[in-house]
mmCIF file of C-alpha atoms in Angstrom:
data_model
loop_
_atom_site.group_PDB
_atom_site.id
_atom_site.type_symbol
_atom_site.label_atom_id
_atom_site.label_comp_id
_atom_site.label_asym_id
_atom_site.label_seq_id
_atom_site.Cartn_x
_atom_site.Cartn_y
_atom_site.Cartn_z
ATOM 1 C CA ALA A 919 -4.606 15.255 10.360
ATOM 2 C CA GLN A 920 -2.862 13.712 7.384
ATOM 3 C CA LYS A 921 -0.082 11.396 8.477
ATOM 4 C CA ILE A 922 1.466 11.264 5.011
ATOM 5 C CA THR A 923 1.307 14.275 2.713
ATOM 6 C CA GLN A 924 2.235 14.209 -0.939
ATOM 7 C CA THR A 925 1.671 17.692 -2.316
ATOM 8 C CA GLN A 926 2.389 16.954 -5.977
ATOM 9 C CA PRO A 927 -0.619 15.339 -7.685
ATOM 10 C CA GLY A 928 1.325 15.145 -10.949
ATOM 11 C CA MET A 929 4.890 15.574 -12.133
ATOM 12 C CA PHE A 930 6.548 15.606 -15.538
ATOM 13 C CA VAL A 931 10.201 14.818 -16.206
ATOM 14 C CA GLN A 932 12.210 14.386 -19.354
ATOM 15 C CA GLU A 933 13.826 11.052 -20.047
ATOM 16 C CA LYS A 934 17.308 10.723 -18.509
ATOM 17 C CA GLU A 935 16.699 13.603 -16.085
ATOM 18 C CA ALA A 936 16.410 13.254 -12.305
ATOM 19 C CA VAL A 937 13.150 13.944 -10.479
ATOM 20 C CA THR A 938 12.244 14.411 -6.816
ATOM 21 C CA LEU A 939 8.884 13.345 -5.436
ATOM 22 C CA ASP A 940 7.973 15.011 -2.162
ATOM 23 C CA CYS A 941 6.679 13.335 0.980
ATOM 24 C CA THR A 942 6.190 14.716 4.475
ATOM 25 C CA TYR A 943 4.919 12.743 7.433
ATOM 26 C CA ASP A 944 3.573 13.257 10.897
ATOM 27 C CA THR A 945 4.178 10.942 13.819
ATOM 28 C CA SER A 946 4.969 11.127 17.504
ATOM 29 C CA ASP A 947 6.677 7.725 17.487
ATOM 30 C CA GLN A 948 10.456 7.546 17.739
ATOM 31 C CA SER A 949 10.587 4.291 15.819
ATOM 32 C CA TYR A 950 8.966 4.215 12.410
ATOM 33 C CA GLY A 951 9.660 3.234 8.831
ATOM 34 C CA LEU A 952 9.108 5.018 5.554
ATOM 35 C CA PHE A 953 8.421 3.278 2.266
ATOM 36 C CA TRP A 954 7.977 4.217 -1.355
ATOM 37 C CA TYR A 955 5.851 2.105 -3.697
ATOM 38 C CA LYS A 956 5.295 2.375 -7.429
ATOM 39 C CA GLN A 957 1.902 1.563 -8.922
ATOM 40 C CA PRO A 958 1.812 1.262 -12.729
ATOM 41 C CA SER A 959 -1.456 1.414 -14.606
ATOM 42 C CA SER A 960 -1.720 -2.370 -14.276
ATOM 43 C CA GLY A 961 -2.416 -1.839 -10.575
ATOM 44 C CA GLU A 962 0.172 -3.826 -8.662
ATOM 45 C CA MET A 963 2.084 -2.104 -5.878
ATOM 46 C CA ILE A 964 5.845 -2.474 -6.330
ATOM 47 C CA PHE A 965 8.158 -1.858 -3.381
ATOM 48 C CA LEU A 966 10.975 0.562 -4.222
ATOM 49 C CA ILE A 967 12.842 1.650 -1.115
ATOM 50 C CA TYR A 968 12.738 1.687 2.688
ATOM 51 C CA GLN A 969 14.147 4.080 5.317
ATOM 52 C CA GLY A 970 14.110 3.345 9.038
ATOM 53 C CA SER A 971 13.851 6.236 11.454
ATOM 54 C CA TYR A 972 17.122 5.267 13.138
ATOM 55 C CA ASP A 973 19.042 4.793 9.909
ATOM 56 C CA GLU A 974 21.772 7.408 9.774
ATOM 57 C CA GLN A 975 22.388 7.154 6.063
ATOM 58 C CA ASN A 976 19.902 7.829 3.305
ATOM 59 C CA ALA A 977 18.637 4.650 1.662
ATOM 60 C CA THR A 978 19.569 3.899 -1.937
ATOM 61 C CA GLU A 979 18.382 1.181 -4.310
ATOM 62 C CA GLY A 980 19.766 1.436 -7.803
ATOM 63 C CA ARG A 981 18.346 4.584 -9.416
ATOM 64 C CA TYR A 982 16.199 5.295 -6.361
ATOM 65 C CA SER A 983 17.376 7.213 -3.328
ATOM 66 C CA LEU A 984 15.497 8.545 -0.354
ATOM 67 C CA ASN A 985 16.341 12.025 0.892
ATOM 68 C CA PHE A 986 15.510 11.595 4.572
ATOM 69 C CA GLN A 987 15.392 14.777 6.672
ATOM 70 C CA LYS A 988 14.208 13.681 10.084
ATOM 71 C CA ALA A 989 13.944 17.128 11.668
ATOM 72 C CA ARG A 990 11.773 18.318 8.805
ATOM 73 C CA LYS A 991 9.852 15.032 8.763
ATOM 74 C CA SER A 992 10.369 14.625 5.067
ATOM 75 C CA ALA A 993 11.255 11.545 3.010
ATOM 76 C CA ASN A 994 11.536 12.585 -0.600
ATOM 77 C CA LEU A 995 12.141 10.034 -3.342
ATOM 78 C CA VAL A 996 14.779 10.870 -5.935
ATOM 79 C CA ILE A 997 14.748 8.957 -9.212
ATOM 80 C CA SER A 998 17.877 9.443 -11.279
ATOM 81 C CA ALA A 999 18.165 8.959 -15.039
ATOM 82 C CA SER A 1000 14.406 8.682 -15.574
ATOM 83 C CA GLN A 1001 13.131 6.082 -18.011
ATOM 84 C CA LEU A 1002 9.836 5.850 -19.873
ATOM 85 C CA GLY A 1003 8.986 2.821 -17.744
ATOM 86 C CA ASP A 1004 9.098 4.985 -14.638
ATOM 87 C CA SER A 1005 5.787 6.553 -15.627
ATOM 88 C CA ALA A 1006 3.426 5.471 -12.852
ATOM 89 C CA MET A 1007 1.766 6.525 -9.609
ATOM 90 C CA TYR A 1008 4.164 6.749 -6.672
ATOM 91 C CA PHE A 1009 3.051 6.365 -3.077
ATOM 92 C CA CYS A 1010 4.863 7.279 0.102
ATOM 93 C CA ALA A 1011 3.871 5.204 3.136
ATOM 94 C CA MET A 1012 4.717 5.034 6.823
ATOM 95 C CA ARG A 1013 4.799 2.216 9.320
ATOM 96 C CA GLU A 1014 4.579 3.344 12.915
ATOM 97 C CA ALA A 1015 5.602 1.412 16.000
ATOM 98 C CA PRO A 1016 4.117 -2.065 15.789
ATOM 99 C CA GLY A 1017 1.002 -2.494 17.841
ATOM 100 C CA GLY A 1018 -2.124 -4.527 17.305
ATOM 101 C CA GLY A 1019 -1.956 -3.612 13.645
ATOM 102 C CA GLY A 1020 1.451 -5.128 13.128
ATOM 103 C CA ASN A 1021 3.247 -3.167 10.492
ATOM 104 C CA LYS A 1022 0.217 -1.712 8.753
ATOM 105 C CA LEU A 1023 1.066 1.030 6.324
ATOM 106 C CA THR A 1024 -0.452 4.483 6.076
ATOM 107 C CA PHE A 1025 -0.262 5.809 2.530
ATOM 108 C CA GLY A 1026 -0.272 9.254 1.012
ATOM 109 C CA THR A 1027 -2.487 10.241 -1.896
ATOM 110 C CA GLY A 1028 0.229 9.611 -4.443
ATOM 111 C CA THR A 1029 2.058 11.484 -7.206
ATOM 112 C CA GLN A 1030 1.446 10.615 -10.849
ATOM 113 C CA LEU A 1031 4.791 10.765 -12.662
ATOM 114 C CA LYS A 1032 4.974 11.086 -16.437
ATOM 115 C CA VAL A 1033 8.316 10.627 -18.173
ATOM 116 C CA GLU A 1034 8.525 12.346 -21.526
ATOM 117 C CA LEU A 1035 10.907 11.920 -24.467
ATOM 118 C CA GLY B 228 8.716 -18.076 -6.429
ATOM 119 C CA ALA B 229 5.062 -17.179 -6.735
ATOM 120 C CA GLY B 230 3.938 -13.813 -5.475
ATOM 121 C CA VAL B 231 0.699 -12.834 -3.787
ATOM 122 C CA SER B 232 -2.293 -13.784 -5.895
ATOM 123 C CA GLN B 233 -5.848 -12.506 -5.692
ATOM 124 C CA SER B 234 -9.057 -13.656 -7.277
ATOM 125 C CA PRO B 235 -11.144 -12.638 -8.975
ATOM 126 C CA ARG B 236 -9.258 -9.779 -10.597
ATOM 127 C CA TYR B 237 -12.528 -8.050 -11.455
ATOM 128 C CA LYS B 238 -15.925 -8.353 -9.862
ATOM 129 C CA VAL B 239 -19.150 -6.629 -10.775
ATOM 130 C CA ALA B 240 -21.957 -6.889 -8.246
ATOM 131 C CA LYS B 241 -25.440 -5.513 -8.061
ATOM 132 C CA ARG B 242 -26.174 -3.432 -5.011
ATOM 133 C CA GLY B 243 -27.247 -5.691 -2.189
ATOM 134 C CA GLN B 244 -25.325 -8.753 -3.342
ATOM 135 C CA ASP B 245 -22.700 -10.459 -1.205
ATOM 136 C CA VAL B 246 -19.167 -10.854 -2.566
ATOM 137 C CA ALA B 247 -16.102 -12.854 -1.511
ATOM 138 C CA LEU B 248 -12.578 -11.855 -2.445
ATOM 139 C CA ARG B 249 -9.719 -14.306 -2.116
ATOM 140 C CA CYS B 250 -6.054 -13.752 -1.303
ATOM 141 C CA ASP B 251 -3.248 -16.332 -1.560
ATOM 142 C CA PRO B 252 -0.194 -14.928 0.228
ATOM 143 C CA ILE B 253 3.396 -15.903 -0.394
ATOM 144 C CA SER B 254 4.056 -19.290 1.150
ATOM 145 C CA GLY B 255 5.412 -18.982 4.669
ATOM 146 C CA HIS B 256 4.369 -15.387 5.170
ATOM 147 C CA VAL B 257 2.976 -14.937 8.641
ATOM 148 C CA SER B 258 1.382 -11.538 8.274
ATOM 149 C CA LEU B 259 -1.460 -10.721 5.909
ATOM 150 C CA PHE B 260 -3.094 -7.341 5.310
ATOM 151 C CA TRP B 261 -6.139 -6.133 3.419
ATOM 152 C CA TYR B 262 -6.289 -2.597 2.035
ATOM 153 C CA GLN B 263 -9.013 -0.705 0.166
ATOM 154 C CA GLN B 264 -7.991 1.707 -2.584
ATOM 155 C CA ALA B 265 -10.634 4.098 -3.850
ATOM 156 C CA LEU B 266 -10.170 5.672 -7.266
ATOM 157 C CA GLY B 267 -7.436 8.297 -7.218
ATOM 158 C CA GLN B 268 -6.493 7.619 -3.599
ATOM 159 C CA GLY B 269 -3.832 5.736 -1.723
ATOM 160 C CA PRO B 270 -4.610 2.357 -0.167
ATOM 161 C CA GLU B 271 -6.271 2.408 3.239
ATOM 162 C CA PHE B 272 -5.803 -0.291 5.848
ATOM 163 C CA LEU B 273 -8.720 -2.600 6.521
ATOM 164 C CA THR B 274 -7.517 -5.501 8.625
ATOM 165 C CA TYR B 275 -4.463 -7.546 9.663
ATOM 166 C CA PHE B 276 -3.840 -11.206 10.412
ATOM 167 C CA GLN B 277 -0.904 -12.849 12.073
ATOM 168 C CA ASN B 278 -1.247 -16.484 11.098
ATOM 169 C CA GLU B 279 -4.922 -17.278 11.670
ATOM 170 C CA ALA B 280 -5.474 -14.612 14.308
ATOM 171 C CA GLN B 281 -7.124 -11.378 13.246
ATOM 172 C CA LEU B 282 -5.233 -8.906 15.408
ATOM 173 C CA ASP B 283 -6.591 -5.657 14.023
ATOM 174 C CA LYS B 284 -9.842 -4.988 12.201
ATOM 175 C CA SER B 285 -10.037 -1.308 13.034
ATOM 176 C CA GLY B 286 -10.091 -0.272 9.368
ATOM 177 C CA LEU B 287 -13.164 -2.266 8.354
ATOM 178 C CA PRO B 288 -15.702 0.431 7.397
ATOM 179 C CA SER B 289 -18.814 -1.345 8.621
ATOM 180 C CA ASP B 290 -20.106 -4.614 9.991
ATOM 181 C CA ARG B 291 -20.888 -5.637 6.431
ATOM 182 C CA PHE B 292 -17.186 -6.313 5.992
ATOM 183 C CA PHE B 293 -15.776 -9.554 7.336
ATOM 184 C CA ALA B 294 -12.391 -11.222 6.849
ATOM 185 C CA GLU B 295 -11.048 -14.607 7.775
ATOM 186 C CA ARG B 296 -7.883 -16.675 7.484
ATOM 187 C CA PRO B 297 -8.871 -19.948 9.099
ATOM 188 C CA GLU B 298 -5.708 -21.968 8.448
ATOM 189 C CA GLY B 299 -3.205 -19.139 8.516
ATOM 190 C CA SER B 300 -2.635 -19.034 4.764
ATOM 191 C CA VAL B 301 -5.432 -18.154 2.311
ATOM 192 C CA SER B 302 -7.655 -15.270 3.364
ATOM 193 C CA THR B 303 -11.114 -14.227 2.258
ATOM 194 C CA LEU B 304 -12.618 -10.761 2.518
ATOM 195 C CA LYS B 305 -16.402 -10.889 2.429
ATOM 196 C CA ILE B 306 -18.657 -7.921 1.876
ATOM 197 C CA GLN B 307 -22.331 -8.385 2.586
ATOM 198 C CA ARG B 308 -25.150 -6.353 1.016
ATOM 199 C CA THR B 309 -22.738 -4.396 -1.168
ATOM 200 C CA GLN B 310 -23.256 -0.651 -1.616
ATOM 201 C CA GLN B 311 -22.015 1.641 -4.351
ATOM 202 C CA GLU B 312 -19.490 3.199 -1.990
ATOM 203 C CA ASP B 313 -17.835 -0.220 -1.681
ATOM 204 C CA SER B 314 -16.594 0.132 -5.263
ATOM 205 C CA ALA B 315 -12.800 0.140 -5.037
ATOM 206 C CA VAL B 316 -9.715 -1.965 -5.590
ATOM 207 C CA TYR B 317 -9.101 -4.368 -2.720
ATOM 208 C CA LEU B 318 -5.429 -5.108 -2.203
ATOM 209 C CA CYS B 319 -3.956 -7.949 -0.219
ATOM 210 C CA ALA B 320 -0.379 -7.885 1.072
ATOM 211 C CA SER B 321 1.748 -10.353 2.973
ATOM 212 C CA SER B 322 5.021 -10.204 4.823
ATOM 213 C CA TYR B 323 7.255 -12.750 6.464
ATOM 214 C CA ASP B 324 6.966 -11.104 9.837
ATOM 215 C CA ARG B 325 5.531 -7.973 11.395
ATOM 216 C CA GLY B 326 8.378 -5.618 10.643
ATOM 217 C CA ASN B 327 9.210 -6.587 7.100
ATOM 218 C CA GLU B 328 8.414 -5.271 3.676
ATOM 219 C CA GLN B 329 4.927 -6.029 2.429
ATOM 220 C CA PHE B 330 4.425 -7.717 -0.915
ATOM 221 C CA PHE B 331 1.202 -6.780 -2.636
ATOM 222 C CA GLY B 332 -1.092 -8.761 -4.866
ATOM 223 C CA PRO B 333 -2.555 -7.360 -8.102
ATOM 224 C CA GLY B 334 -5.819 -6.438 -6.393
ATOM 225 C CA THR B 335 -9.481 -7.138 -7.047
ATOM 226 C CA ARG B 336 -11.406 -4.321 -8.680
ATOM 227 C CA LEU B 337 -14.940 -4.356 -7.294
ATOM 228 C CA THR B 338 -17.660 -2.405 -9.060
ATOM 229 C CA VAL B 339 -21.069 -2.193 -7.415
ATOM 230 C CA LEU B 340 -23.871 -1.125 -9.732
#
């Protein structure tokens, strides 16, 4: 079973508009972390935002916010005031309770975001 | 300071050749991870080091894949007798400790002909 599901292969948004990228996850752990990474065409993975499973408030980092709904097991990324430079692939990832694998991440399949004028 | 670096950035190998991919993590980072990213997919975990100890290699797809980090800093991922299905981007990431954010390198794009 997929642990991280991103159902939107591609999304378009107009510049200056807000966009929501969906992510649902599956875990039986009580303690876990959720991450969003951005991957431009150049290939590097850029950390955007982190939400811990025990965090009561939704995480925010500048124009990025994470809409965390624990009961629904969803962790959607909201980008406000989209910019042309936001065009990239976005990955949702989960870190489950540390074990032998430390804090290895399990990634979704990604959403390709295109910001248009 | 310097981020995670990887070399080479691109590697073309003929099927059956051995390749070695290098990762220089951020100085002082204890944890080091290797991921494999196939075209159009998300990265998939290969192996994890804490200092020089390889604590998890459950993601290595076959015994042709081998990783080491002998002095707890630089790591090398070696693939023996490369196959076409090994073509992918190989990403290295490091973090200060087990629970922290991972910083990724630019990746090595391996193409096996």
